[in-house]
PDB file of C-alpha atoms in Angstrom:
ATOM      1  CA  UNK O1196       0.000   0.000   0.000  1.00  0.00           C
ATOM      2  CA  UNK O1197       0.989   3.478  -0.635  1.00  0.00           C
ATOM      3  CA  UNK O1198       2.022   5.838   1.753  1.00  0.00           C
ATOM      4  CA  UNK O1199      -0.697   8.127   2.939  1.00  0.00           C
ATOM      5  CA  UNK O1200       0.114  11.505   1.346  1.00  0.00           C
ATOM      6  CA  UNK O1201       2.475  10.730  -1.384  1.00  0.00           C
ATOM      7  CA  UNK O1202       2.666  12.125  -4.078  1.00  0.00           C
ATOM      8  CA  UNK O1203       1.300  10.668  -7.470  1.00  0.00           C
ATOM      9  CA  UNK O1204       3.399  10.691  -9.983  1.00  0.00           C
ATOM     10  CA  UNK O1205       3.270  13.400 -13.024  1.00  0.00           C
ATOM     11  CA  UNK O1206       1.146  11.934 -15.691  1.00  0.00           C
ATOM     12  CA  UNK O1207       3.121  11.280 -18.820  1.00  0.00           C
ATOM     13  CA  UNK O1208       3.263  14.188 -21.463  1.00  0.00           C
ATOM     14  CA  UNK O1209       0.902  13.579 -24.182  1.00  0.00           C
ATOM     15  CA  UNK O1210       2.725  13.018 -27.474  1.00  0.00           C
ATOM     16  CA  UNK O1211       1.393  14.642 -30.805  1.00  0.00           C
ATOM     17  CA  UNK O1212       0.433  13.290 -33.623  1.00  0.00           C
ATOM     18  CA  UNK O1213       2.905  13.929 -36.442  1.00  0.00           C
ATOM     19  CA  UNK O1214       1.205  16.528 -39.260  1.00  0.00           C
ATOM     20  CA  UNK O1215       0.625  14.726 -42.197  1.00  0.00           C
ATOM     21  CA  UNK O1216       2.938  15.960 -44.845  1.00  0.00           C
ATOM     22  CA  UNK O1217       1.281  17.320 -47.972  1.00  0.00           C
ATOM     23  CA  UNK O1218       0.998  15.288 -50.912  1.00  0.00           C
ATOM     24  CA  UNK O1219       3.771  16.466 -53.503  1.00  0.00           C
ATOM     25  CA  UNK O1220       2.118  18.107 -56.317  1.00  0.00           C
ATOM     26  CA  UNK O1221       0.942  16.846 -59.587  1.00  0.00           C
ATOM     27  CA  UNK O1222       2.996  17.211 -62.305  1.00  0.00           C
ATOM     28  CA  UNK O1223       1.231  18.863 -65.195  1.00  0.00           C
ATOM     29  CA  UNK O1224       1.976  17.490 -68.482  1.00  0.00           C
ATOM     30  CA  UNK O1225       3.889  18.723 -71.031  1.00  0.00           C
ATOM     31  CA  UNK O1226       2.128  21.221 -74.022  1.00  0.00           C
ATOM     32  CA  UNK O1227       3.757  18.747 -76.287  1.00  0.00           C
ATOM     33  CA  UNK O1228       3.006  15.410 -74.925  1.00  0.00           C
ATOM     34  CA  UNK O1229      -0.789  17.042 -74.780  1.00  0.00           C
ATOM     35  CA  UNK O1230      -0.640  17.966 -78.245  1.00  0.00           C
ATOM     36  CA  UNK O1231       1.261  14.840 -79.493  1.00  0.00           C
ATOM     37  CA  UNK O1232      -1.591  12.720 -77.669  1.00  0.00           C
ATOM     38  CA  UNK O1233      -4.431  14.557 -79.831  1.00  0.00           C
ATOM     39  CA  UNK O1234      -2.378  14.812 -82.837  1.00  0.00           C
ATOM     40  CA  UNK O1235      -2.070  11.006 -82.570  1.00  0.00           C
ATOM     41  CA  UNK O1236      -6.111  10.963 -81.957  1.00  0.00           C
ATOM     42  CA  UNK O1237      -6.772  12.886 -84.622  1.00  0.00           C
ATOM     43  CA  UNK O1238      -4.532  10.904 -87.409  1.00  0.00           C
ATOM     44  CA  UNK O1239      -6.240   7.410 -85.714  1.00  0.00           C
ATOM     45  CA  UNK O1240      -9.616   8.915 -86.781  1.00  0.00           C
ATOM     46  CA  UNK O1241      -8.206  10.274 -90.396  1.00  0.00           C
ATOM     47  CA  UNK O1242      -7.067   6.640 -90.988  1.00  0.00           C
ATOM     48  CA  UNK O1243     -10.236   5.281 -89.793  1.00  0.00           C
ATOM     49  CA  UNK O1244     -12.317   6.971 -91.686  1.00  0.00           C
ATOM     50  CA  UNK O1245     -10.477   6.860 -94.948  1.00  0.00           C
ATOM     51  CA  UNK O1246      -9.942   2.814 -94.461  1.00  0.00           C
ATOM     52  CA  UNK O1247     -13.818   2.691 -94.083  1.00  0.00           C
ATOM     53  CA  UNK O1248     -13.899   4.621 -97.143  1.00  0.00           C
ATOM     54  CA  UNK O1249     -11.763   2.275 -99.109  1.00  0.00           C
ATOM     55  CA  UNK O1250     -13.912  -0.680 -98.031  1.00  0.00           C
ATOM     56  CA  UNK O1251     -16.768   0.852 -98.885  1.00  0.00           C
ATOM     57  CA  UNK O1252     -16.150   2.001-102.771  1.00  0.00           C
ATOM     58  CA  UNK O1253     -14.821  -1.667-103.409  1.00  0.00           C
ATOM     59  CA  UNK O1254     -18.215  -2.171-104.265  1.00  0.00           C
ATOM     60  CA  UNK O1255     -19.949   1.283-104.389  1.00  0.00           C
ATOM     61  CA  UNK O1256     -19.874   3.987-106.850  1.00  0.00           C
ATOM     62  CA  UNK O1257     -18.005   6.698-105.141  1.00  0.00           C
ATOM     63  CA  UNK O1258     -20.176   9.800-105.026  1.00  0.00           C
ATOM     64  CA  UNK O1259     -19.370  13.275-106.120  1.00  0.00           C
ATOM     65  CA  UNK O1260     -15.439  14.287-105.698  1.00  0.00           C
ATOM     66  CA  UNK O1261     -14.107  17.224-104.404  1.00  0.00           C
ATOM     67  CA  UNK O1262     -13.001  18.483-107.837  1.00  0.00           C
ATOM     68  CA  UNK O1263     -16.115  17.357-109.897  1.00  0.00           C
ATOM     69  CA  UNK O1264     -17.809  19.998-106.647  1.00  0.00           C
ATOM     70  CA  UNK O1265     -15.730  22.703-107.593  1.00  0.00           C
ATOM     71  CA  UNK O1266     -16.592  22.233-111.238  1.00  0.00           C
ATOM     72  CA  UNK O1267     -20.751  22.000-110.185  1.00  0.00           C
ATOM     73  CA  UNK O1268     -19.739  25.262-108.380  1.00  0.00           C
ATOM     74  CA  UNK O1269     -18.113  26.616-111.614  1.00  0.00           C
ATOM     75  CA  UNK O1270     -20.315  25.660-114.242  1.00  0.00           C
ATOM     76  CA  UNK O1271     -23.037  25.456-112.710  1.00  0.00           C
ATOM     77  CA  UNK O1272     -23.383  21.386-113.562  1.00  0.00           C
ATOM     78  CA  UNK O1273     -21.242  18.682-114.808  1.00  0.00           C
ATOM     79  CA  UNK O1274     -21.927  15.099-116.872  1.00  0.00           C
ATOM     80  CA  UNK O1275     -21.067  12.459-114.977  1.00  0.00           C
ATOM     81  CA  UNK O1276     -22.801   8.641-115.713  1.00  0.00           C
ATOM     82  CA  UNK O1277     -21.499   5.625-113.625  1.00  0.00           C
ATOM     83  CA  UNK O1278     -21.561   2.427-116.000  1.00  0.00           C
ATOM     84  CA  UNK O1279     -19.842  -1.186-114.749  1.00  0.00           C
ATOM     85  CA  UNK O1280     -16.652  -2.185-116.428  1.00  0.00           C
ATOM     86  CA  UNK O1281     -19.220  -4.894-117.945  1.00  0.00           C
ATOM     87  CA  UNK O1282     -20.808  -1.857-119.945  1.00  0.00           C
ATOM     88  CA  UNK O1283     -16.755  -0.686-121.132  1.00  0.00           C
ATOM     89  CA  UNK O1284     -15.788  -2.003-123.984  1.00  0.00           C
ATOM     90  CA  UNK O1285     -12.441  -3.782-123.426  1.00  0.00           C
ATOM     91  CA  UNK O1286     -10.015  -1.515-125.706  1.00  0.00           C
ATOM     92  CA  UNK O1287     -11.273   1.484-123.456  1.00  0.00           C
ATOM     93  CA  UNK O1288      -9.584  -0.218-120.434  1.00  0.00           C
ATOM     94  CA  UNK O1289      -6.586  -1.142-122.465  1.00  0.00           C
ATOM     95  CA  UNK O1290      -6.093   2.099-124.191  1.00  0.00           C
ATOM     96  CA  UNK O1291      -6.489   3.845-120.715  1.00  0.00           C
ATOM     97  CA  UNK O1292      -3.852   1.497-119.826  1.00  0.00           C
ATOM     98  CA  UNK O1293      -1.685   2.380-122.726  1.00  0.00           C
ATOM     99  CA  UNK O1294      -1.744   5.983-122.088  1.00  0.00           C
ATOM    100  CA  UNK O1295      -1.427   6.281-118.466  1.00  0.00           C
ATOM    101  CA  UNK O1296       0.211   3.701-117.055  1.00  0.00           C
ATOM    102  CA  UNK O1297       1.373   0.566-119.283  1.00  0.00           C
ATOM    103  CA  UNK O1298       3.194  -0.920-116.037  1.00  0.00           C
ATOM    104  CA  UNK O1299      -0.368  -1.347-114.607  1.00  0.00           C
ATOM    105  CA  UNK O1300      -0.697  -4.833-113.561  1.00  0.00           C
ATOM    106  CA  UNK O1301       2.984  -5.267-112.954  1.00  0.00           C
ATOM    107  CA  UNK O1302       2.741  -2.610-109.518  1.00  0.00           C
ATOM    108  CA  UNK O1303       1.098  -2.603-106.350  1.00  0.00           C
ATOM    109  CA  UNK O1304       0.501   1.037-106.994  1.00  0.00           C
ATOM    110  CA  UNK O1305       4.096   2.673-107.780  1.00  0.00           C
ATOM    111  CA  UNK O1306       6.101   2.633-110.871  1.00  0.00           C
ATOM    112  CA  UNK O1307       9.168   2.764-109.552  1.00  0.00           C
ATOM    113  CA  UNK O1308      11.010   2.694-113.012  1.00  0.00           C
ATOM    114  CA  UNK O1309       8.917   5.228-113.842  1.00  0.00           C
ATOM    115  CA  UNK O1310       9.475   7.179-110.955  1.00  0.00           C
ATOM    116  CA  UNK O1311      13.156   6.878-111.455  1.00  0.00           C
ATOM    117  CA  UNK O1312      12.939   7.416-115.196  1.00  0.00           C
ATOM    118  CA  UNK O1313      10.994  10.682-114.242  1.00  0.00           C
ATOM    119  CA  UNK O1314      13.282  11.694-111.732  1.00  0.00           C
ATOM    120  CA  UNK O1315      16.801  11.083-114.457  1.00  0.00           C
ATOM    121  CA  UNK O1316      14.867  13.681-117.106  1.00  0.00           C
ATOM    122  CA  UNK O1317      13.584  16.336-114.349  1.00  0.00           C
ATOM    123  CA  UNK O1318       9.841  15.821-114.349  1.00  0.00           C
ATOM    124  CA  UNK O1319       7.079  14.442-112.739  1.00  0.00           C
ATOM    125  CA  UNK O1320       5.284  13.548-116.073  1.00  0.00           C
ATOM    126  CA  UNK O1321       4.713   9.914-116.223  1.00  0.00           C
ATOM    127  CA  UNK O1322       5.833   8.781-112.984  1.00  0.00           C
ATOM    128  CA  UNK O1323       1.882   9.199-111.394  1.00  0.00           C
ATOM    129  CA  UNK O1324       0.001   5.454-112.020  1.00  0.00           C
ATOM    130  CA  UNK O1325      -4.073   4.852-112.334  1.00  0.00           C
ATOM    131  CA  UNK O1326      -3.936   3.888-108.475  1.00  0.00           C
ATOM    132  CA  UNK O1327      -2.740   7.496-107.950  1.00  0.00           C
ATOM    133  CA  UNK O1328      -5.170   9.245-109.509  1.00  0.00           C
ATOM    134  CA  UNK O1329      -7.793   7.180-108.294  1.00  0.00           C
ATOM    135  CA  UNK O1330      -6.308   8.029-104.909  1.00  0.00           C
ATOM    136  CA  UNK O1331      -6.140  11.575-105.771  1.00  0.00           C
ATOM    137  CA  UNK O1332      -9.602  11.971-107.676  1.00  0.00           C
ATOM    138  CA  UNK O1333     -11.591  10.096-105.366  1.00  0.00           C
ATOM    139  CA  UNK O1334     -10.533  10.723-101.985  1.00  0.00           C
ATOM    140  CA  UNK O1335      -8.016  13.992-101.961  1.00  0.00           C
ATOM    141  CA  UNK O1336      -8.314  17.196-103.895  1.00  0.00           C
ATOM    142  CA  UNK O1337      -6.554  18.512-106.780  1.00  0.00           C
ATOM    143  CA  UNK O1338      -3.460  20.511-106.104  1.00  0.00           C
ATOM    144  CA  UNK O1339       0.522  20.327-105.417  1.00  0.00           C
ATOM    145  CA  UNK O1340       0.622  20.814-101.812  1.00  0.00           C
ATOM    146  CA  UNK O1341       2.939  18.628 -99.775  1.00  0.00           C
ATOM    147  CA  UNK O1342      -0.025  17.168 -97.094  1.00  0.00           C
ATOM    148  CA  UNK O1343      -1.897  15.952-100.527  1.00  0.00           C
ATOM    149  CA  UNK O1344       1.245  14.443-102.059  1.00  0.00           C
ATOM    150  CA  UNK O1345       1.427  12.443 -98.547  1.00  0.00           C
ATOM    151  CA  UNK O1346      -2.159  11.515 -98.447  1.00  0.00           C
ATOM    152  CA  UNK O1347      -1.992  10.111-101.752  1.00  0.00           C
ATOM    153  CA  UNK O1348       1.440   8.027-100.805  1.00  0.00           C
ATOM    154  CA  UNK O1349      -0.411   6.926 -97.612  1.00  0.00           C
ATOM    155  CA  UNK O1350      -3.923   5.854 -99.645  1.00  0.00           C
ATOM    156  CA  UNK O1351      -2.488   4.507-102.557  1.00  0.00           C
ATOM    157  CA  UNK O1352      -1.451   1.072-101.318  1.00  0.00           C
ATOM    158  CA  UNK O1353      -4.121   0.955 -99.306  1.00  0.00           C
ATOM    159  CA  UNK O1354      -6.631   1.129-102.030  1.00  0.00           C
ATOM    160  CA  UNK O1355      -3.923  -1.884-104.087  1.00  0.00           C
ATOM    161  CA  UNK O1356      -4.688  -3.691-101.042  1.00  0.00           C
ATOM    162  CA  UNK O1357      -8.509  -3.673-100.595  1.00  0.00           C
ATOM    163  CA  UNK O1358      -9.172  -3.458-104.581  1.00  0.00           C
ATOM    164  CA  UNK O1359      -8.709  -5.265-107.538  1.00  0.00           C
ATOM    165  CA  UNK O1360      -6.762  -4.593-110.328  1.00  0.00           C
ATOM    166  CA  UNK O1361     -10.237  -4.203-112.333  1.00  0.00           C
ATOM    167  CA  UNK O1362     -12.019  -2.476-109.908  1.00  0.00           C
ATOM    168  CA  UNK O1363      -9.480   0.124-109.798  1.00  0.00           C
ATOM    169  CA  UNK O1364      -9.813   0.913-113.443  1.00  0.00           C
ATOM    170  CA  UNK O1365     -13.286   0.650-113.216  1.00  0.00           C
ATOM    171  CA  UNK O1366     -13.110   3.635-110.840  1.00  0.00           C
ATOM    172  CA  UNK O1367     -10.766   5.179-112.846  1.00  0.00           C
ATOM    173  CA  UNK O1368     -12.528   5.398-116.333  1.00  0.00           C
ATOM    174  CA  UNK O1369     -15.972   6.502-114.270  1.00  0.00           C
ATOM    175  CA  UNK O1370     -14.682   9.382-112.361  1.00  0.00           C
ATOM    176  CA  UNK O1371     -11.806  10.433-115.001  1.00  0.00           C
ATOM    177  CA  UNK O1372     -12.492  14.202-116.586  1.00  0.00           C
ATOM    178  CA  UNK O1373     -13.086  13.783-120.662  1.00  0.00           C
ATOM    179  CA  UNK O1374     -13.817  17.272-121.728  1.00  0.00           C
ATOM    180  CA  UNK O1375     -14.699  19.929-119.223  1.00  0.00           C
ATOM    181  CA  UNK O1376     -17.369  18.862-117.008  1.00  0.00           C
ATOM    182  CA  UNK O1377     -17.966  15.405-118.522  1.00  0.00           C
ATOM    183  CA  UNK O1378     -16.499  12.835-115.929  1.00  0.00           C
ATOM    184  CA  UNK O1379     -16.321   8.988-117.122  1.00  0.00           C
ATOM    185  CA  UNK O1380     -16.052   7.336-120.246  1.00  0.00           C
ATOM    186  CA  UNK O1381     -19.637   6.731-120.946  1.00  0.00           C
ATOM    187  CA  UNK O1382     -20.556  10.606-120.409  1.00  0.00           C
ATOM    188  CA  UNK O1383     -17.488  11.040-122.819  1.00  0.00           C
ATOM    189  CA  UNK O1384     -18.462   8.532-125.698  1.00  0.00           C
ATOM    190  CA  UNK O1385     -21.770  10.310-125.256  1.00  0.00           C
ATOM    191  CA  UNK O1386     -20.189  13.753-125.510  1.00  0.00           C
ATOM    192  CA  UNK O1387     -17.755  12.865-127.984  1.00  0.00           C
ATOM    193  CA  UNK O1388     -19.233  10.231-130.130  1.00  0.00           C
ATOM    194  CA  UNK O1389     -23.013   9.821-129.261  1.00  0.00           C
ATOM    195  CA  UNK O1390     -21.812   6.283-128.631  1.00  0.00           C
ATOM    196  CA  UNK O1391     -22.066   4.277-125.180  1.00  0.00           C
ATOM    197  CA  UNK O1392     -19.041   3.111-123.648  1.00  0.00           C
ATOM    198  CA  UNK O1393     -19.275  -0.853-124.266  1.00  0.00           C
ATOM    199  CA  UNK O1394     -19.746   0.342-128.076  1.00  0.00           C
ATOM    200  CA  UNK O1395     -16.817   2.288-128.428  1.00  0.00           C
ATOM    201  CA  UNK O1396     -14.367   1.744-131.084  1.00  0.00           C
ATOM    202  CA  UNK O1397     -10.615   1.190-131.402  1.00  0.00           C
ATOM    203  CA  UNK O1398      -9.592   4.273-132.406  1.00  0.00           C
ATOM    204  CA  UNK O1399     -12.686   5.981-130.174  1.00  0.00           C
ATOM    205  CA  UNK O1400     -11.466   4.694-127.476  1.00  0.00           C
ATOM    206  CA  UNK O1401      -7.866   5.813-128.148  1.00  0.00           C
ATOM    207  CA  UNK O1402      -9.090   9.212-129.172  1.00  0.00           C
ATOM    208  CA  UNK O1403     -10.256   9.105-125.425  1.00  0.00           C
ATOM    209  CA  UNK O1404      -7.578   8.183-123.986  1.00  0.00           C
ATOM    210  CA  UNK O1405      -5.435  10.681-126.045  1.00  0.00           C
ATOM    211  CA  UNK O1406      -6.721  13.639-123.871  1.00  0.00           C
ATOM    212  CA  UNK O1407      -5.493  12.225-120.619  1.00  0.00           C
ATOM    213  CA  UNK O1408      -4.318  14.144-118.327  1.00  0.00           C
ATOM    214  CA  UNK O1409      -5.431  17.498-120.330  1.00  0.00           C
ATOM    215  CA  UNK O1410      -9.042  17.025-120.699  1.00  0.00           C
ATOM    216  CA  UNK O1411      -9.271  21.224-121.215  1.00  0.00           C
ATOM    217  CA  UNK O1412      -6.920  21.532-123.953  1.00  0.00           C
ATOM    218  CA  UNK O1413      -7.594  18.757-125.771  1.00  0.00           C
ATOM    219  CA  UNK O1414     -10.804  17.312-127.555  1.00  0.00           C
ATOM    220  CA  UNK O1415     -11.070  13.606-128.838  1.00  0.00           C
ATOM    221  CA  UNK O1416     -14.090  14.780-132.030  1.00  0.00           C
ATOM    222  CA  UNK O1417     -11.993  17.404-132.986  1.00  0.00           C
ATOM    223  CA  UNK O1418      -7.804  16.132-132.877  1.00  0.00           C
ATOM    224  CA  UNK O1419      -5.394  18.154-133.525  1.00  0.00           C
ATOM    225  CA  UNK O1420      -2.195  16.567-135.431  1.00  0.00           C
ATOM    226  CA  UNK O1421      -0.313  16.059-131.511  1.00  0.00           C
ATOM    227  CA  UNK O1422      -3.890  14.036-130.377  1.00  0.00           C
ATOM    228  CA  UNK O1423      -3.934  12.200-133.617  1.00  0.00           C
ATOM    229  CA  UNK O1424      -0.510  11.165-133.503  1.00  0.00           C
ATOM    230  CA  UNK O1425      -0.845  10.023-129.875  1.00  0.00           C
ATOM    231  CA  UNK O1426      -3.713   8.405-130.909  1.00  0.00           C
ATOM    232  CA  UNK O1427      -1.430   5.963-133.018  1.00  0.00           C
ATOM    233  CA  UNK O1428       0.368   5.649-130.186  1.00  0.00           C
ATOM    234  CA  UNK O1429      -2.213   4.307-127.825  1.00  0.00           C
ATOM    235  CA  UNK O1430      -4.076   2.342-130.236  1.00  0.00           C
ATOM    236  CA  UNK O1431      -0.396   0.556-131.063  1.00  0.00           C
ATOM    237  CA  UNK O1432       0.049   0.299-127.040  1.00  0.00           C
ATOM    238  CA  UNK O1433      -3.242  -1.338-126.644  1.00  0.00           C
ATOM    239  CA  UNK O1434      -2.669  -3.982-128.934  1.00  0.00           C
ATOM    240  CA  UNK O1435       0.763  -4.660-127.631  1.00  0.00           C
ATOM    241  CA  UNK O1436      -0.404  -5.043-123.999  1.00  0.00           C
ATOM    242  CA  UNK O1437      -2.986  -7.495-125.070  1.00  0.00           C
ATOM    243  CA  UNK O1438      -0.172  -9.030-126.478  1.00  0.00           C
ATOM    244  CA  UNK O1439       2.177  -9.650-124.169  1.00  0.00           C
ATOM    245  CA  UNK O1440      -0.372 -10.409-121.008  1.00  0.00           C
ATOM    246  CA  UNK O1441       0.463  -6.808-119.804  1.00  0.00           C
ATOM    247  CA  UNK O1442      -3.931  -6.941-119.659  1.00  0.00           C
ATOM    248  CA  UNK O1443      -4.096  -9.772-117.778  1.00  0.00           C
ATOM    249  CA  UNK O1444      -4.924  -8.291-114.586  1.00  0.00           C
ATOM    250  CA  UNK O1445      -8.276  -6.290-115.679  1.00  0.00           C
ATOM    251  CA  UNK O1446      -9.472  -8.730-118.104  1.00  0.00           C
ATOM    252  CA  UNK O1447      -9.179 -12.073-116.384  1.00  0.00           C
TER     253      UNK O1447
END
């Protein structure tokens, strides 16, 4: 027992809780790795919608193009008249061939000895296949700006991939300018000849082909001697792909 009268001894200091310390603060992130993460975004929803695109015209008649809008802005109308490469007579798709890209069913959308060939003499001229200008005409817009250039590079391998051979110049020949403001061949053999397409000629369907790529300054019912002699050209380059199998690819 305790003594009466002593003393009790001093209650033990109370010890205090140690202050939380505050959280360390939330980097924020970068302008650039904010940007980069939209930019990124924004191209995955490009590519999306442009590969839906591609799926889609394998079997659908693209609709009104960009350019063929500016021209229905400019003239006020334009003569445009899908038909099936069924409806084309065979020379058309051969002398198209002939004149714009005679390398067609050996590439998967670049002629690189064309490209190269262009490149040695300086120009451009010649080095662009059908699978570009179906790139360019259907999905892109006319012009020499560096973004289209890359679009095109991006889209045309793409549309080798999804597409056949004979879709693609099916595409081609119906969206292709003729004259001003006739688009496709059987608006042209209309225009031109008062023919339809699966009735055209040899040397119609060269005299088509003969405007390509200058549909403005050039006119397939009334040739001048450079259209005629080109003419002689395609119609010989036609019957020398047939030849040689270089038609294969379209006609099988």
């Amino acid at each position: 027992m305790t003594e009466k009268g002593a003393e009790k001894p001093a209650a033990a200091p109370r010890r205090r809780k140690p202050k939380a310390e505050p959280a360390p603060p939330v980097p924020k992130p970068r302008l650039w790795r904010v940007a980069g993460k939209w930019l990124l975004r924004g191209f995955g929803g490009v590519a999306a919608f442009y590969a839906l695109l591609i799926l889609l015209f394998s079997f659908v008649p693209p609709p009104v193009n960009l350019y063929q809008l500016g021209e229905i802005w400019r003239l006020g109308g334009i003569d445009k008249d899908w038909v099936a490469y069924e409806e084309i007579a065979p020379v058309m798709g051969r002398s198209a061939v002939a004149a714009e890209d005679a390398n067609f069913c050996g590439h998967w959308g670049f002629d690189m000895t064309a490209i190269r060939q262009a490149i040695e003499d300086g120009s451009t001229r010649g080095a662009s296949t059908i699978t570009q200008q179906v790139a360019k005409n259907v999905f892109l817009w006319h012009g020499r700006s560096w973004l289209r250039k890359a679009m095109e590079a991006v889209l045309t391998p793409a549309v080798e991939l999804v597409w056949s051979k004979q879709r693609i110049l099916e595409v081609y020949l119906n969206v292709v300018e003729f004259d001003e403001g006739v688009f496709g061949v059987q608006a042209a053999a209309q225009h031109y000849f008062g023919v339809d397409a699966k009735d055209l000629s040899a040397l119609q369907a060269a005299r088509l082909a003969a405007v390509l790529p200058d549909p403005k300054g050039r006119s397939a019912s009334e040739p001048t001697s450079f259209v005629r002699s080109r003419t002689r050209a395609i119609i010989s380059g036609a019957e020398t792909i047939a030849a040689d199998g270089r038609s294969a690819c379209f006609e099988g």
